[in-house]
Every structure is written in structure tokens, then in C-alpha cells.
mmCIF file of N, CA and C in Angstrom:
data_model
loop_
_atom_site.group_PDB
_atom_site.id
_atom_site.type_symbol
_atom_site.label_atom_id
_atom_site.label_comp_id
_atom_site.label_asym_id
_atom_site.label_seq_id
_atom_site.Cartn_x
_atom_site.Cartn_y
_atom_site.Cartn_z
ATOM 1 N N MET A 48 -8.584 22.793 -37.948
ATOM 2 C CA MET A 48 -9.024 23.054 -36.606
ATOM 3 C C MET A 48 -7.813 22.994 -35.679
ATOM 4 N N LYS A 49 -7.665 24.009 -34.842
ATOM 5 C CA LYS A 49 -6.506 24.128 -33.977
ATOM 6 C C LYS A 49 -6.832 23.572 -32.582
ATOM 7 N N MET A 50 -5.922 22.749 -32.043
ATOM 8 C CA MET A 50 -6.135 22.183 -30.709
ATOM 9 C C MET A 50 -5.539 23.115 -29.661
ATOM 10 N N ASN A 51 -6.257 23.247 -28.543
ATOM 11 C CA ASN A 51 -5.703 24.048 -27.452
ATOM 12 C C ASN A 51 -4.948 23.129 -26.498
ATOM 13 N N ASP A 52 -4.355 23.729 -25.461
ATOM 14 C CA ASP A 52 -3.539 22.956 -24.514
ATOM 15 C C ASP A 52 -4.357 21.920 -23.762
ATOM 16 N N ASP A 53 -5.623 22.229 -23.449
ATOM 17 C CA ASP A 53 -6.464 21.268 -22.734
ATOM 18 C C ASP A 53 -6.705 20.020 -23.573
ATOM 19 N N ASP A 54 -6.941 20.212 -24.870
ATOM 20 C CA ASP A 54 -7.171 19.069 -25.749
ATOM 21 C C ASP A 54 -5.925 18.202 -25.877
ATOM 22 N N SER A 55 -4.771 18.835 -26.026
ATOM 23 C CA SER A 55 -3.547 18.045 -26.178
ATOM 24 C C SER A 55 -3.192 17.324 -24.875
ATOM 25 N N ALA A 56 -3.448 17.953 -23.728
ATOM 26 C CA ALA A 56 -3.198 17.288 -22.443
ATOM 27 C C ALA A 56 -4.125 16.087 -22.286
ATOM 28 N N PHE A 57 -5.374 16.251 -22.687
ATOM 29 C CA PHE A 57 -6.339 15.156 -22.608
ATOM 30 C C PHE A 57 -5.909 14.003 -23.513
ATOM 31 N N LEU A 58 -5.469 14.323 -24.726
ATOM 32 C CA LEU A 58 -5.047 13.281 -25.657
ATOM 33 C C LEU A 58 -3.789 12.559 -25.159
ATOM 34 N N ARG A 59 -2.862 13.297 -24.544
ATOM 35 C CA ARG A 59 -1.668 12.657 -23.968
ATOM 36 C C ARG A 59 -2.060 11.699 -22.849
ATOM 37 N N LYS A 60 -2.967 12.149 -21.981
ATOM 38 C CA LYS A 60 -3.415 11.306 -20.874
ATOM 39 C C LYS A 60 -4.126 10.063 -21.404
ATOM 40 N N LEU A 61 -4.954 10.240 -22.415
ATOM 41 C CA LEU A 61 -5.673 9.125 -23.018
ATOM 42 C C LEU A 61 -4.693 8.141 -23.656
ATOM 43 N N GLY A 62 -3.685 8.665 -24.334
ATOM 44 C CA GLY A 62 -2.670 7.807 -24.942
ATOM 45 C C GLY A 62 -1.882 7.037 -23.905
ATOM 46 N N THR A 63 -1.570 7.674 -22.793
ATOM 47 C CA THR A 63 -0.845 7.015 -21.704
ATOM 48 C C THR A 63 -1.661 5.865 -21.135
ATOM 49 N N LYS A 64 -2.941 6.097 -20.913
ATOM 50 C CA LYS A 64 -3.806 5.043 -20.374
ATOM 51 C C LYS A 64 -3.947 3.891 -21.358
ATOM 52 N N ALA A 65 -4.080 4.211 -22.641
ATOM 53 C CA ALA A 65 -4.217 3.157 -23.646
ATOM 54 C C ALA A 65 -2.936 2.328 -23.724
ATOM 55 N N THR A 66 -1.791 2.986 -23.670
ATOM 56 C CA THR A 66 -0.516 2.276 -23.699
ATOM 57 C C THR A 66 -0.375 1.369 -22.488
ATOM 58 N N ARG A 67 -0.757 1.868 -21.314
ATOM 59 C CA ARG A 67 -0.687 1.073 -20.084
ATOM 60 C C ARG A 67 -1.592 -0.148 -20.178
ATOM 61 N N LYS A 68 -2.774 0.044 -20.749
ATOM 62 C CA LYS A 68 -3.721 -1.076 -20.872
ATOM 63 C C LYS A 68 -3.193 -2.133 -21.845
ATOM 64 N N LEU A 69 -2.633 -1.709 -22.959
ATOM 65 C CA LEU A 69 -2.067 -2.648 -23.921
ATOM 66 C C LEU A 69 -0.888 -3.411 -23.326
ATOM 67 N N LYS A 70 -0.064 -2.713 -22.544
ATOM 68 C CA LYS A 70 1.079 -3.359 -21.908
ATOM 69 C C LYS A 70 0.607 -4.415 -20.909
ATOM 70 N N ALA A 71 -0.432 -4.099 -20.155
ATOM 71 C CA ALA A 71 -0.982 -5.054 -19.187
ATOM 72 C C ALA A 71 -1.555 -6.271 -19.895
ATOM 73 N N GLN A 72 -2.184 -6.070 -21.038
ATOM 74 C CA GLN A 72 -2.732 -7.192 -21.794
ATOM 75 C C GLN A 72 -1.620 -8.083 -22.329
ATOM 76 N N ARG A 73 -0.520 -7.485 -22.773
ATOM 77 C CA ARG A 73 0.603 -8.267 -23.281
ATOM 78 C C ARG A 73 1.283 -9.077 -22.179
ATOM 79 N N GLN A 74 1.365 -8.507 -20.994
ATOM 80 C CA GLN A 74 2.037 -9.198 -19.894
ATOM 81 C C GLN A 74 1.195 -10.330 -19.329
ATOM 82 N N GLY A 75 -0.087 -10.304 -19.547
ATOM 83 C CA GLY A 75 -0.947 -11.358 -19.039
ATOM 84 C C GLY A 75 -1.333 -11.128 -17.593
ATOM 85 N N LYS A 76 -1.919 -12.154 -17.020
ATOM 86 C CA LYS A 76 -2.377 -12.043 -15.638
ATOM 87 C C LYS A 76 -1.195 -12.140 -14.681
ATOM 88 N N PRO A 77 -1.309 -11.440 -13.529
ATOM 89 C CA PRO A 77 -0.230 -11.561 -12.550
ATOM 90 C C PRO A 77 -0.152 -12.979 -11.994
ATOM 91 N N ARG A 78 1.017 -13.380 -11.618
ATOM 92 C CA ARG A 78 1.213 -14.737 -11.119
ATOM 93 C C ARG A 78 0.656 -14.900 -9.715
ATOM 94 N N VAL A 79 0.243 -16.101 -9.428
ATOM 95 C CA VAL A 79 -0.356 -16.406 -8.133
ATOM 96 C C VAL A 79 0.652 -16.207 -7.012
ATOM 97 N N LEU A 80 1.890 -16.602 -7.240
ATOM 98 C CA LEU A 80 2.896 -16.493 -6.185
ATOM 99 C C LEU A 80 3.191 -15.052 -5.807
ATOM 100 N N SER A 81 3.163 -14.136 -6.768
ATOM 101 C CA SER A 81 3.401 -12.734 -6.424
ATOM 102 C C SER A 81 2.247 -12.189 -5.594
ATOM 103 N N GLY A 82 1.025 -12.622 -5.884
ATOM 104 C CA GLY A 82 -0.119 -12.212 -5.080
ATOM 105 C C GLY A 82 -0.044 -12.768 -3.676
ATOM 106 N N LEU A 83 0.400 -14.025 -3.552
ATOM 107 C CA LEU A 83 0.557 -14.620 -2.227
ATOM 108 C C LEU A 83 1.665 -13.931 -1.443
ATOM 109 N N GLY A 84 2.710 -13.531 -2.135
ATOM 110 C CA GLY A 84 3.784 -12.793 -1.472
ATOM 111 C C GLY A 84 3.307 -11.465 -0.934
ATOM 112 N N LEU A 85 2.486 -10.785 -1.713
ATOM 113 C CA LEU A 85 1.925 -9.512 -1.266
ATOM 114 C C LEU A 85 1.031 -9.715 -0.048
ATOM 115 N N LEU A 86 0.223 -10.769 -0.071
ATOM 116 C CA LEU A 86 -0.624 -11.066 1.084
ATOM 117 C C LEU A 86 0.216 -11.394 2.308
ATOM 118 N N GLY A 87 1.319 -12.080 2.118
ATOM 119 C CA GLY A 87 2.203 -12.388 3.230
ATOM 120 C C GLY A 87 2.801 -11.145 3.857
ATOM 121 N N ILE A 88 3.226 -10.216 3.018
ATOM 122 C CA ILE A 88 3.800 -8.963 3.527
ATOM 123 C C ILE A 88 2.756 -8.176 4.302
ATOM 124 N N VAL A 89 1.546 -8.087 3.756
ATOM 125 C CA VAL A 89 0.468 -7.370 4.434
ATOM 126 C C VAL A 89 0.139 -8.060 5.752
ATOM 127 N N GLY A 90 0.077 -9.377 5.739
ATOM 128 C CA GLY A 90 -0.233 -10.116 6.958
ATOM 129 C C GLY A 90 0.800 -9.898 8.051
ATOM 130 N N TRP A 91 2.085 -9.968 7.700
ATOM 131 C CA TRP A 91 3.132 -9.750 8.697
ATOM 132 C C TRP A 91 3.165 -8.314 9.174
ATOM 133 N N SER A 92 2.799 -7.370 8.305
ATOM 134 C CA SER A 92 2.766 -5.965 8.706
ATOM 135 C C SER A 92 1.720 -5.715 9.785
ATOM 136 N N ILE A 93 0.712 -6.544 9.837
ATOM 137 C CA ILE A 93 -0.304 -6.433 10.887
ATOM 138 C C ILE A 93 0.052 -7.340 12.061
ATOM 139 N N ALA A 94 0.515 -8.541 11.782
ATOM 140 C CA ALA A 94 0.755 -9.527 12.839
ATOM 141 C C ALA A 94 1.861 -9.116 13.803
ATOM 142 N N VAL A 95 2.934 -8.532 13.315
ATOM 143 C CA VAL A 95 4.060 -8.183 14.186
ATOM 144 C C VAL A 95 3.660 -7.148 15.244
ATOM 145 N N PRO A 96 3.022 -6.010 14.880
ATOM 146 C CA PRO A 96 2.618 -5.071 15.934
ATOM 147 C C PRO A 96 1.593 -5.667 16.903
ATOM 148 N N VAL A 97 0.689 -6.515 16.395
ATOM 149 C CA VAL A 97 -0.293 -7.145 17.277
ATOM 150 C C VAL A 97 0.410 -8.050 18.282
ATOM 151 N N LEU A 98 1.342 -8.869 17.822
ATOM 152 C CA LEU A 98 2.066 -9.766 18.731
ATOM 153 C C LEU A 98 2.926 -8.991 19.724
ATOM 154 N N LEU A 99 3.552 -7.919 19.277
ATOM 155 C CA LEU A 99 4.338 -7.099 20.205
ATOM 156 C C LEU A 99 3.443 -6.469 21.274
ATOM 157 N N GLY A 100 2.284 -5.965 20.867
ATOM 158 C CA GLY A 100 1.337 -5.406 21.832
ATOM 159 C C GLY A 100 0.842 -6.456 22.802
ATOM 160 N N LEU A 101 0.600 -7.656 22.299
ATOM 161 C CA LEU A 101 0.134 -8.752 23.144
ATOM 162 C C LEU A 101 1.180 -9.136 24.187
ATOM 163 N N VAL A 102 2.428 -9.287 23.776
ATOM 164 C CA VAL A 102 3.501 -9.667 24.690
ATOM 165 C C VAL A 102 3.758 -8.557 25.705
ATOM 166 N N LEU A 103 3.834 -7.321 25.253
ATOM 167 C CA LEU A 103 4.061 -6.200 26.160
ATOM 168 C C LEU A 103 2.901 -6.067 27.147
ATOM 169 N N GLY A 104 1.676 -6.233 26.683
ATOM 170 C CA GLY A 104 0.513 -6.169 27.569
ATOM 171 C C GLY A 104 0.503 -7.282 28.589
ATOM 172 N N TRP A 105 0.858 -8.479 28.178
ATOM 173 C CA TRP A 105 0.916 -9.606 29.111
ATOM 174 C C TRP A 105 1.969 -9.359 30.187
ATOM 175 N N TRP A 106 3.128 -8.838 29.753
ATOM 176 C CA TRP A 106 4.193 -8.538 30.702
ATOM 177 C C TRP A 106 3.751 -7.469 31.703
ATOM 178 N N LEU A 107 3.086 -6.403 31.207
ATOM 179 C CA LEU A 107 2.609 -5.355 32.106
ATOM 180 C C LEU A 107 1.540 -5.879 33.066
ATOM 181 N N ASP A 108 0.672 -6.775 32.590
ATOM 182 C CA ASP A 108 -0.340 -7.366 33.474
ATOM 183 C C ASP A 108 0.318 -8.196 34.576
ATOM 184 N N GLN A 109 1.413 -8.901 34.255
ATOM 185 C CA GLN A 109 2.116 -9.708 35.253
ATOM 186 C C GLN A 109 2.912 -8.823 36.221
ATOM 187 N N CYS A 110 3.508 -7.782 35.670
ATOM 188 C CA CYS A 110 4.394 -6.912 36.445
ATOM 189 C C CYS A 110 3.618 -5.910 37.310
ATOM 190 N N CYS A 111 2.644 -5.268 36.703
ATOM 191 C CA CYS A 111 1.918 -4.175 37.364
ATOM 192 C C CYS A 111 0.417 -4.409 37.280
ATOM 193 N N PRO A 112 -0.125 -5.350 38.032
ATOM 194 C CA PRO A 112 -1.563 -5.574 37.951
ATOM 195 C C PRO A 112 -2.321 -4.346 38.465
ATOM 196 N N GLY A 113 -3.399 -4.074 37.819
ATOM 197 C CA GLY A 113 -4.199 -2.913 38.198
ATOM 198 C C GLY A 113 -5.600 -3.044 37.655
ATOM 199 N N ARG A 114 -6.270 -1.916 37.568
ATOM 200 C CA ARG A 114 -7.650 -1.975 37.093
ATOM 201 C C ARG A 114 -7.742 -2.026 35.569
ATOM 202 N N PHE A 115 -6.641 -1.754 34.885
ATOM 203 C CA PHE A 115 -6.631 -1.839 33.418
ATOM 204 C C PHE A 115 -6.118 -3.207 32.989
ATOM 205 N N VAL A 116 -6.699 -3.723 31.922
ATOM 206 C CA VAL A 116 -6.206 -4.963 31.322
ATOM 207 C C VAL A 116 -5.280 -4.548 30.179
ATOM 208 N N TRP A 117 -3.997 -4.550 30.484
ATOM 209 C CA TRP A 117 -3.015 -4.081 29.516
ATOM 210 C C TRP A 117 -2.972 -4.959 28.259
ATOM 211 N N THR A 118 -3.149 -6.236 28.418
ATOM 212 C CA THR A 118 -3.048 -7.150 27.288
ATOM 213 C C THR A 118 -4.047 -6.794 26.201
ATOM 214 N N LEU A 119 -5.289 -6.617 26.577
ATOM 215 C CA LEU A 119 -6.325 -6.305 25.592
ATOM 216 C C LEU A 119 -6.110 -4.928 24.977
ATOM 217 N N ASN A 120 -5.781 -3.955 25.810
ATOM 218 C CA ASN A 120 -5.579 -2.595 25.302
ATOM 219 C C ASN A 120 -4.401 -2.508 24.330
ATOM 220 N N LEU A 121 -3.289 -3.113 24.705
ATOM 221 C CA LEU A 121 -2.121 -3.049 23.821
ATOM 222 C C LEU A 121 -2.287 -3.931 22.583
ATOM 223 N N LEU A 122 -3.085 -4.976 22.680
ATOM 224 C CA LEU A 122 -3.402 -5.775 21.502
ATOM 225 C C LEU A 122 -4.163 -4.919 20.489
ATOM 226 N N MET A 123 -5.115 -4.124 20.976
ATOM 227 C CA MET A 123 -5.889 -3.244 20.079
ATOM 228 C C MET A 123 -5.004 -2.130 19.501
ATOM 229 N N VAL A 124 -4.108 -1.598 20.317
ATOM 230 C CA VAL A 124 -3.176 -0.580 19.820
ATOM 231 C C VAL A 124 -2.281 -1.180 18.733
ATOM 232 N N GLY A 125 -1.805 -2.399 18.952
ATOM 233 C CA GLY A 125 -0.984 -3.071 17.943
ATOM 234 C C GLY A 125 -1.736 -3.299 16.650
ATOM 235 N N LEU A 126 -3.008 -3.678 16.773
ATOM 236 C CA LEU A 126 -3.835 -3.868 15.574
ATOM 237 C C LEU A 126 -4.003 -2.559 14.817
ATOM 238 N N LEU A 127 -4.274 -1.487 15.546
ATOM 239 C CA LEU A 127 -4.432 -0.176 14.906
ATOM 240 C C LEU A 127 -3.139 0.253 14.213
ATOM 241 N N LEU A 128 -2.007 0.105 14.896
ATOM 242 C CA LEU A 128 -0.717 0.479 14.300
ATOM 243 C C LEU A 128 -0.388 -0.388 13.080
ATOM 244 N N GLY A 129 -0.722 -1.672 13.146
ATOM 245 C CA GLY A 129 -0.496 -2.550 12.002
ATOM 246 C C GLY A 129 -1.324 -2.148 10.792
ATOM 247 N N CYS A 130 -2.574 -1.803 11.025
ATOM 248 C CA CYS A 130 -3.444 -1.373 9.918
ATOM 249 C C CYS A 130 -2.969 -0.060 9.313
ATOM 250 N N ILE A 131 -2.544 0.873 10.163
ATOM 251 C CA ILE A 131 -2.004 2.145 9.662
ATOM 252 C C ILE A 131 -0.740 1.881 8.848
ATOM 253 N N ASN A 132 0.101 0.984 9.314
ATOM 254 C CA ASN A 132 1.322 0.610 8.605
ATOM 255 C C ASN A 132 0.994 0.071 7.207
ATOM 256 N N VAL A 133 0.013 -0.799 7.132
ATOM 257 C CA VAL A 133 -0.374 -1.384 5.839
ATOM 258 C C VAL A 133 -0.911 -0.316 4.898
ATOM 259 N N VAL A 134 -1.737 0.585 5.402
ATOM 260 C CA VAL A 134 -2.305 1.643 4.552
ATOM 261 C C VAL A 134 -1.190 2.506 3.974
ATOM 262 N N PHE A 135 -0.249 2.938 4.814
ATOM 263 C CA PHE A 135 0.853 3.755 4.315
ATOM 264 C C PHE A 135 1.709 2.989 3.319
ATOM 265 N N TRP A 136 1.996 1.704 3.590
ATOM 266 C CA TRP A 136 2.831 0.900 2.705
ATOM 267 C C TRP A 136 2.168 0.703 1.339
ATOM 268 N N VAL A 137 0.887 0.378 1.348
ATOM 269 C CA VAL A 137 0.171 0.149 0.084
ATOM 270 C C VAL A 137 0.090 1.444 -0.716
ATOM 271 N N ARG A 138 -0.179 2.563 -0.056
ATOM 272 C CA ARG A 138 -0.207 3.856 -0.768
ATOM 273 C C ARG A 138 1.132 4.169 -1.403
ATOM 274 N N LYS A 139 2.216 3.942 -0.649
ATOM 275 C CA LYS A 139 3.554 4.221 -1.171
ATOM 276 C C LYS A 139 3.865 3.347 -2.378
ATOM 277 N N GLU A 140 3.553 2.057 -2.292
ATOM 278 C CA GLU A 140 3.802 1.142 -3.403
ATOM 279 C C GLU A 140 2.950 1.486 -4.621
ATOM 280 N N TYR A 141 1.692 1.832 -4.390
ATOM 281 C CA TYR A 141 0.788 2.191 -5.477
ATOM 282 C C TYR A 141 1.292 3.444 -6.190
ATOM 283 N N GLN A 142 1.705 4.444 -5.406
ATOM 284 C CA GLN A 142 2.208 5.686 -5.999
ATOM 285 C C GLN A 142 3.507 5.429 -6.762
ATOM 286 N N ALA A 143 4.396 4.615 -6.195
ATOM 287 C CA ALA A 143 5.660 4.319 -6.873
ATOM 288 C C ALA A 143 5.415 3.580 -8.178
ATOM 289 N N MET A 144 4.454 2.666 -8.178
ATOM 290 C CA MET A 144 4.141 1.906 -9.384
ATOM 291 C C MET A 144 3.640 2.828 -10.491
ATOM 292 N N HIS A 145 2.748 3.750 -10.142
ATOM 293 C CA HIS A 145 2.213 4.650 -11.160
ATOM 294 C C HIS A 145 3.231 5.705 -11.587
ATOM 295 N N ASP A 146 4.086 6.168 -10.675
ATOM 296 C CA ASP A 146 5.134 7.111 -11.058
ATOM 297 C C ASP A 146 6.115 6.456 -12.021
ATOM 298 N N GLU A 147 6.464 5.188 -11.763
ATOM 299 C CA GLU A 147 7.386 4.454 -12.623
ATOM 300 C C GLU A 147 6.783 4.266 -14.018
ATOM 301 N N GLN A 148 5.501 3.932 -14.076
ATOM 302 C CA GLN A 148 4.849 3.741 -15.373
ATOM 303 C C GLN A 148 4.763 5.060 -16.136
ATOM 304 N N ASP A 149 4.454 6.145 -15.430
ATOM 305 C CA ASP A 149 4.362 7.446 -16.095
ATOM 306 C C ASP A 149 5.720 7.897 -16.616
ATOM 307 N N ASP A 150 6.790 7.616 -15.844
ATOM 308 C CA ASP A 150 8.133 7.977 -16.293
ATOM 309 C C ASP A 150 8.535 7.215 -17.542
ATOM 310 N N LYS A 151 8.172 5.941 -17.610
ATOM 311 C CA LYS A 151 8.532 5.106 -18.766
ATOM 312 C C LYS A 151 7.760 5.512 -20.007
ATOM 313 N N GLU A 152 6.529 5.972 -19.835
ATOM 314 C CA GLU A 152 5.651 6.207 -20.973
ATOM 315 C C GLU A 152 5.721 7.640 -21.508
ATOM 316 N N GLN A 153 6.267 8.572 -20.760
ATOM 317 C CA GLN A 153 6.345 9.946 -21.230
ATOM 318 C C GLN A 153 7.535 10.098 -22.166
ATOM 319 N N PRO A 154 7.321 10.777 -23.291
ATOM 320 C CA PRO A 154 8.445 10.997 -24.200
ATOM 321 C C PRO A 154 9.412 12.008 -23.603
ATOM 322 N N HIS A 155 10.697 11.761 -23.785
ATOM 323 C CA HIS A 155 11.723 12.671 -23.274
ATOM 324 C C HIS A 155 12.123 13.609 -24.386
ATOM 325 N N ASP A 156 12.213 14.903 -24.043
ATOM 326 C CA ASP A 156 12.577 15.915 -25.050
ATOM 327 C C ASP A 156 14.058 16.071 -25.187
#
């Protein structure tokens, strides 16, 4: 029985996933400290823009009082920017991790 290109591509993908799973089992569970480090990075990625928005808003409220509450508005803008920052960072890291694994596991001709 002759295999077509779709079958061989499927088998390669299946082999890659199986190899990745076996490698993860051999390495064991991730360490607690690395998880805490990741949480710290995510937390600071949100906290810094929020604090900057808060300080800038407070300064604008003191400097230019008006009908807008700059502190609250810029705090929300900082939160939004921090969340967007985290989403982009996590996507980039996730993609880099999978690209690195795929590069290591593919046979070189």
C-alpha cells in the first residue's frame, strides 16, 4: 500500500507530538520558582503601566483641574495597555517555544 503526501505529513506531525510528549515526561514537572518568575513578569507588565497612568493622572488633576477625572481615566488606560502588553508577550513566548521545539525535532536533510 502506497502512502500519499497527506498521510506522510500526518505521520510526521503525529511523531513530532509524541516525541514532545515523551520529552516532557522525561523532564518532569516544571519547577515552582520558574512559574513564580513568570507570574512576576506578567504582574509587572501590568503594574508598571497602571502606576504610570495613576501618577500621570494625579499630576494632571493637580495641574489642570477640570470636569474630567484624569486619575481614573489614565488608570484604566494603563490597565488596558498592560493587559495588551501581556497578551503580546505571552503570544510571542508561546510561539518562540513551539518554533524552537519544532526546529529541534525536525530531521535535517
